[in-house]
Short mmCIF file of C-alpha atoms in Angstrom, two decimals:
data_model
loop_
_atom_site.label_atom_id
_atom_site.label_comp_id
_atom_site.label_asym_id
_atom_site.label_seq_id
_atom_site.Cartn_x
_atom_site.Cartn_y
_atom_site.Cartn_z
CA UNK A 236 0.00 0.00 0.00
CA UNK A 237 0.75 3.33 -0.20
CA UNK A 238 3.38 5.08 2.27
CA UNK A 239 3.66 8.30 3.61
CA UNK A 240 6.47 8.96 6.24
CA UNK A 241 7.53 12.57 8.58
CA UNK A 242 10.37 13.51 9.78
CA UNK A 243 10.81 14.01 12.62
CA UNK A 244 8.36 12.14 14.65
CA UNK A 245 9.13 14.29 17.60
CA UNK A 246 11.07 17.42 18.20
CA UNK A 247 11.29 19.74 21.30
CA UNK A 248 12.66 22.99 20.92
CA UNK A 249 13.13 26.44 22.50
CA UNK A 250 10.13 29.19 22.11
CA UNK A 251 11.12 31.60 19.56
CA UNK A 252 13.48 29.39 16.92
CA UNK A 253 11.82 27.70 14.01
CA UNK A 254 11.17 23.97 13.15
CA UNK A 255 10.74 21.94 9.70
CA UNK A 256 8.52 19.30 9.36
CA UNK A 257 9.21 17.08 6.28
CA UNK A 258 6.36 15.03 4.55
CA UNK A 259 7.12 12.07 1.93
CA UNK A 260 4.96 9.60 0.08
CA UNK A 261 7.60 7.04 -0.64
CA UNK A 262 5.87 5.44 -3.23
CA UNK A 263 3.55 6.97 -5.41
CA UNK A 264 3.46 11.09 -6.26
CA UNK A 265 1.14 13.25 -4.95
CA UNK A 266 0.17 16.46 -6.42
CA UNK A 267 -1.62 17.46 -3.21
CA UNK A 268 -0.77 17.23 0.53
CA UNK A 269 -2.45 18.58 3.02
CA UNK A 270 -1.09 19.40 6.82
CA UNK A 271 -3.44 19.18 9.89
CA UNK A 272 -3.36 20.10 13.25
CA UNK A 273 -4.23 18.10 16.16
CA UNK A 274 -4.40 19.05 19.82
CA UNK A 275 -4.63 16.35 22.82
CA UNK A 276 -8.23 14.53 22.63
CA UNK A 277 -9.11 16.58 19.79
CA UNK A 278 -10.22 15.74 16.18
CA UNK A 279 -7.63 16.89 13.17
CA UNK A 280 -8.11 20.35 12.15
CA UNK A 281 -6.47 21.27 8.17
CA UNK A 282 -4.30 23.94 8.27
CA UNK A 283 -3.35 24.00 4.57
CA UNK A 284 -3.53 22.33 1.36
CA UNK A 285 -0.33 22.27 -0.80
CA UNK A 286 -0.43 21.93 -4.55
CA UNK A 287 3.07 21.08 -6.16
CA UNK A 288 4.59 23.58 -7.95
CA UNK A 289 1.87 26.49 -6.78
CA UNK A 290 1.45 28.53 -3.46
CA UNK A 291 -0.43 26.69 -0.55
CA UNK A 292 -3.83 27.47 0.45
CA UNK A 293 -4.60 27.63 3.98
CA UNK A 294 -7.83 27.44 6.31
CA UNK A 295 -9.33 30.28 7.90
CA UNK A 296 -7.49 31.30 10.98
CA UNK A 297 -3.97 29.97 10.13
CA UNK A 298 -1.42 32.32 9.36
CA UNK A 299 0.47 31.80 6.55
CA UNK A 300 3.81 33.48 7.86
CA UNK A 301 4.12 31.33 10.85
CA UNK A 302 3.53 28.13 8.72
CA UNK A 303 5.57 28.03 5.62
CA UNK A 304 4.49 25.57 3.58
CA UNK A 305 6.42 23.96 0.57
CA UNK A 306 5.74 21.83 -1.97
CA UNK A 307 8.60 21.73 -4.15
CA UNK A 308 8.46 18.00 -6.00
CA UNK A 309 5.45 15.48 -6.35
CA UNK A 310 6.90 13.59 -3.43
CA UNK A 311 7.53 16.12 -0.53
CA UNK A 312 6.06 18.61 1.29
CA UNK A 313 7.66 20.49 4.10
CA UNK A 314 5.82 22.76 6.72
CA UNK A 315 7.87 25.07 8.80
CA UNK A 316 6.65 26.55 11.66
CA UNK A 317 8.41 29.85 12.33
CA UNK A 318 9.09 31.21 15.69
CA UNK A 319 7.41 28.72 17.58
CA UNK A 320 5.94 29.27 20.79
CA UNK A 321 4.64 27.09 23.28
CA UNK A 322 0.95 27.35 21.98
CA UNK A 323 2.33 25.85 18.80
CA UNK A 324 2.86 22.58 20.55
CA UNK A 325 0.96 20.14 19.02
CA UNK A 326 0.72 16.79 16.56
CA UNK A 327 1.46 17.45 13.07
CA UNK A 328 -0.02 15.15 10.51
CA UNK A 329 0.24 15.65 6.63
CA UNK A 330 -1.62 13.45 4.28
CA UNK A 331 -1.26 12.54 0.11
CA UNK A 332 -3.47 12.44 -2.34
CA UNK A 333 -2.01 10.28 -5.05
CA UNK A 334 -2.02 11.42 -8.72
CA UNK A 335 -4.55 10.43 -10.81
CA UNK A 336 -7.72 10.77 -8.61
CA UNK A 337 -7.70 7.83 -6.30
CA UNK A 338 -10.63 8.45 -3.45
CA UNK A 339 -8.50 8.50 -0.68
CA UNK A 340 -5.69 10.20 1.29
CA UNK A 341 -2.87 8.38 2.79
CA UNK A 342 -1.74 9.96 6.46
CA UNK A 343 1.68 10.19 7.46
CA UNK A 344 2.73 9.00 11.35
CA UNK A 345 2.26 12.55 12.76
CA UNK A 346 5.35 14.18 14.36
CA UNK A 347 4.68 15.51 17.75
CA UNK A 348 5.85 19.50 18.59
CA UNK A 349 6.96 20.32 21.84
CA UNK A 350 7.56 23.89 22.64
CA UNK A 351 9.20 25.11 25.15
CA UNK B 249 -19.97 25.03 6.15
CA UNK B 250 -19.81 21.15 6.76
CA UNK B 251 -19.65 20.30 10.37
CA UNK B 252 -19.17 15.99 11.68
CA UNK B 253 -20.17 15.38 14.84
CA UNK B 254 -19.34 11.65 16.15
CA UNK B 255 -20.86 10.18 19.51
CA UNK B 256 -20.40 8.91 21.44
CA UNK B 257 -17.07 10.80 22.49
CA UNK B 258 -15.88 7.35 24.31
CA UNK B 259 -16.96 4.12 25.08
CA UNK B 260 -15.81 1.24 27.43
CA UNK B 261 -16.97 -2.20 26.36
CA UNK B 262 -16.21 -5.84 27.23
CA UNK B 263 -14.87 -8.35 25.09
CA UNK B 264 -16.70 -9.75 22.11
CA UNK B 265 -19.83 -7.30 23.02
CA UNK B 266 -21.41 -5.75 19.20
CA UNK B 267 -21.11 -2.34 19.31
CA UNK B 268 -22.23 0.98 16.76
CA UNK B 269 -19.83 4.37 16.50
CA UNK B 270 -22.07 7.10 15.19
CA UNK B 271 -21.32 10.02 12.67
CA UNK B 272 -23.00 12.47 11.74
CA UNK B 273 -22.74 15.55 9.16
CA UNK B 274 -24.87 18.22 8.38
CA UNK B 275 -23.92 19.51 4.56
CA UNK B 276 -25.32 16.24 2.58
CA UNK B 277 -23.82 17.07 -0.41
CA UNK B 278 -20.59 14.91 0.30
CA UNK B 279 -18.43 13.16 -2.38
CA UNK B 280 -17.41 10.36 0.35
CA UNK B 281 -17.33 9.52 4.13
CA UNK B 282 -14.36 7.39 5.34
CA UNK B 283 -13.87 5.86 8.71
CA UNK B 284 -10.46 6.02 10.40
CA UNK B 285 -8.63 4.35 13.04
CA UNK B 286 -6.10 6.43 15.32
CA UNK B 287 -3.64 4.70 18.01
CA UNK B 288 -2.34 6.92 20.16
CA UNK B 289 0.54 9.17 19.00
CA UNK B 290 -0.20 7.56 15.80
CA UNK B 291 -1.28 8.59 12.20
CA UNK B 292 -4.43 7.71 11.01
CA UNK B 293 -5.01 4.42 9.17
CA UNK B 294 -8.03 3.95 6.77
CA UNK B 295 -10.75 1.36 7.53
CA UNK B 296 -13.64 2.19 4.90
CA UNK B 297 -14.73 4.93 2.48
CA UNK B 298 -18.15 4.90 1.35
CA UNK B 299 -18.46 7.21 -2.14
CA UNK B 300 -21.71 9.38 -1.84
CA UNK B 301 -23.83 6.14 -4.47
CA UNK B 302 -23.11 3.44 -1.93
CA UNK B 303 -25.19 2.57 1.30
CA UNK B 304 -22.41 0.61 2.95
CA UNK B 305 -19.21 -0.93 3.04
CA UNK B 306 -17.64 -4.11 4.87
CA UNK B 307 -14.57 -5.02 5.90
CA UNK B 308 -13.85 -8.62 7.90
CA UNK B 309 -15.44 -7.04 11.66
CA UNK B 310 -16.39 -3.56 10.17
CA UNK B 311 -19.54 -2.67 8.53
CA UNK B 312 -20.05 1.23 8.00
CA UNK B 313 -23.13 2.13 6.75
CA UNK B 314 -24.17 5.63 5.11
CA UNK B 315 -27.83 7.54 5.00
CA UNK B 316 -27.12 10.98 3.06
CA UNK B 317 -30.90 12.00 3.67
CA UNK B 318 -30.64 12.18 7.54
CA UNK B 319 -27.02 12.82 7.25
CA UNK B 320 -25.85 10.05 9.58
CA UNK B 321 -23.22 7.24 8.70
CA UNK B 322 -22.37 4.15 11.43
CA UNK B 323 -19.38 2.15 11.92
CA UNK B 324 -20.27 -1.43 13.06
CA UNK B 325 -17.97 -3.74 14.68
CA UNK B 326 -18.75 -6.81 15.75
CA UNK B 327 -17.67 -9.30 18.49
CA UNK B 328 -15.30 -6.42 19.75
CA UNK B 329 -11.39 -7.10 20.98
CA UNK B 330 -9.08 -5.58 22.59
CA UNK B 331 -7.09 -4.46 19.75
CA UNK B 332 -9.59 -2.56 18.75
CA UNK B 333 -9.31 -0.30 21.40
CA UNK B 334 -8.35 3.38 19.63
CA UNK B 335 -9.97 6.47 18.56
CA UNK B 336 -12.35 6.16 15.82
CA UNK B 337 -12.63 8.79 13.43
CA UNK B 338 -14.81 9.75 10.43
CA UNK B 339 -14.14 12.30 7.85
CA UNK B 340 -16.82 13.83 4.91
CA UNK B 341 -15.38 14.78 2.03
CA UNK B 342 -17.61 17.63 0.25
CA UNK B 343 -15.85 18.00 -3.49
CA UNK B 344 -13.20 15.51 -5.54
CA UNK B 345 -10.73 17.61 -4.17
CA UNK B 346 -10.52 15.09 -1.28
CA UNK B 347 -10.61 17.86 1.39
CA UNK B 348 -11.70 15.86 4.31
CA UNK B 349 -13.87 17.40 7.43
CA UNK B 350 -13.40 15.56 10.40
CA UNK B 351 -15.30 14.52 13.49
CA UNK B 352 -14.17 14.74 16.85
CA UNK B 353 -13.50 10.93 17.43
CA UNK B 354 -14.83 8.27 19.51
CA UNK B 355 -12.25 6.87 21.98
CA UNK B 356 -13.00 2.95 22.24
CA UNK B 357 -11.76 1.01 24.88
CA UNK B 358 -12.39 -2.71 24.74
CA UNK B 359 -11.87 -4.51 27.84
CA UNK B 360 -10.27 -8.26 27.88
#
């Protein structure tokens, strides 16, 4: 089946510097990913959607300059969440849509923030 | 604005006991509803989609059933184990675009 990996699965870092999340489907390309937010015993929230080659749109609410998202090849998608503070803490989880138009997304592990 | 509510938010069972998740949605103009498992700290893994044409969909244990009209969709499992404790999770999906709206989970604890 199809795989999607992140990297990492957990990071803690210092409020204020900035941390990269990296999304990959490992085998199959995906023209759109999409990042989600989840916070303890809550349901995933999207953040963004990110279109290869184009600009990424984002949800209502989620600013755009504290979460850089790229999208730079059919296979990877990195979001970057600038100057981090401890309200950023959460679990990160990015999903694929394979090319072509299959029905369903294919979810990464998550990778769990920490903020400090 | 599509909005999924699931209930119940958790549920402690015994062993082998038949049990029903419930979703549902409230913009019936959805391309698909999929059910999804969640361990904790994990991703999400995929148990059924159901497109918008279908009434249900079955998977060895799993049944999930979908009723656009009232807007509801339920996930079946029968004879219940304790690997199937998790958080249960269903998502609509309103346009081809596959962007998914999610509900807020059950969290199922089966009991040995």
């Amino acid at each position: 089946g199809a795989v999607v990996s992140q990297h990492p699965s957990r990071v803690i870092c210092k409020s204020g510097t900035s941390v990269k999340i990296e999304c990959r489907s490992l085998d199959f390309q995906a023209t759109t990913m999409f990042w989600y937010r989840q916070f303890p015993k809550q349901s995933l929230m999207l953040m963004a959607t990110s279109n290869e080659g184009s600009k990424a749109t984002y949800e209502q609410g989620v600013e755009k300059d504290k979460f850089l998202i790229n999208h730079a090849s059919l296979t990877l998608s990195t979001l970057t969440v600038t100057s981090a503070h401890p309200e950023d803490s959460s679990f990160y989880i990015c999903s694929a849509d394979p090319a072509g138009g299959q029905e369903t997304q294919y979810f990464g592990p998550g990778t769990r923030l920490l903020v400090l | 604005k599509q909005e999924v509510t699931q209930i119940p938010a958790a549920l402690s069972v015994p062993e082998g006991e038949n049990l029903v998740l419930n979703c549902s949605f409230t913009d019936s103009a959805i391309y698909n509803l999929q059910w999804f498992r969640q361990d904790p700290g994990k991703g999400l893994t995929s148990l059924l989609l159901i497109q918008s044409s279908q009434r249900e969909q079955t998977s060895g244990r799993l049944n999930a059933s979908l009723d656009k009209s009232s807007g509801r969709s339920t996930l079946y499992i029968a004879a219940s184990q304790p690997g199937d404790s998790a958080t249960y999770l269903c998502a609509a999906s309103n346009n081809a675009g596959n962007m998914l709206t999610f509900g807020g989970g059950t969290r199922l604890m089966v009991k040995p």
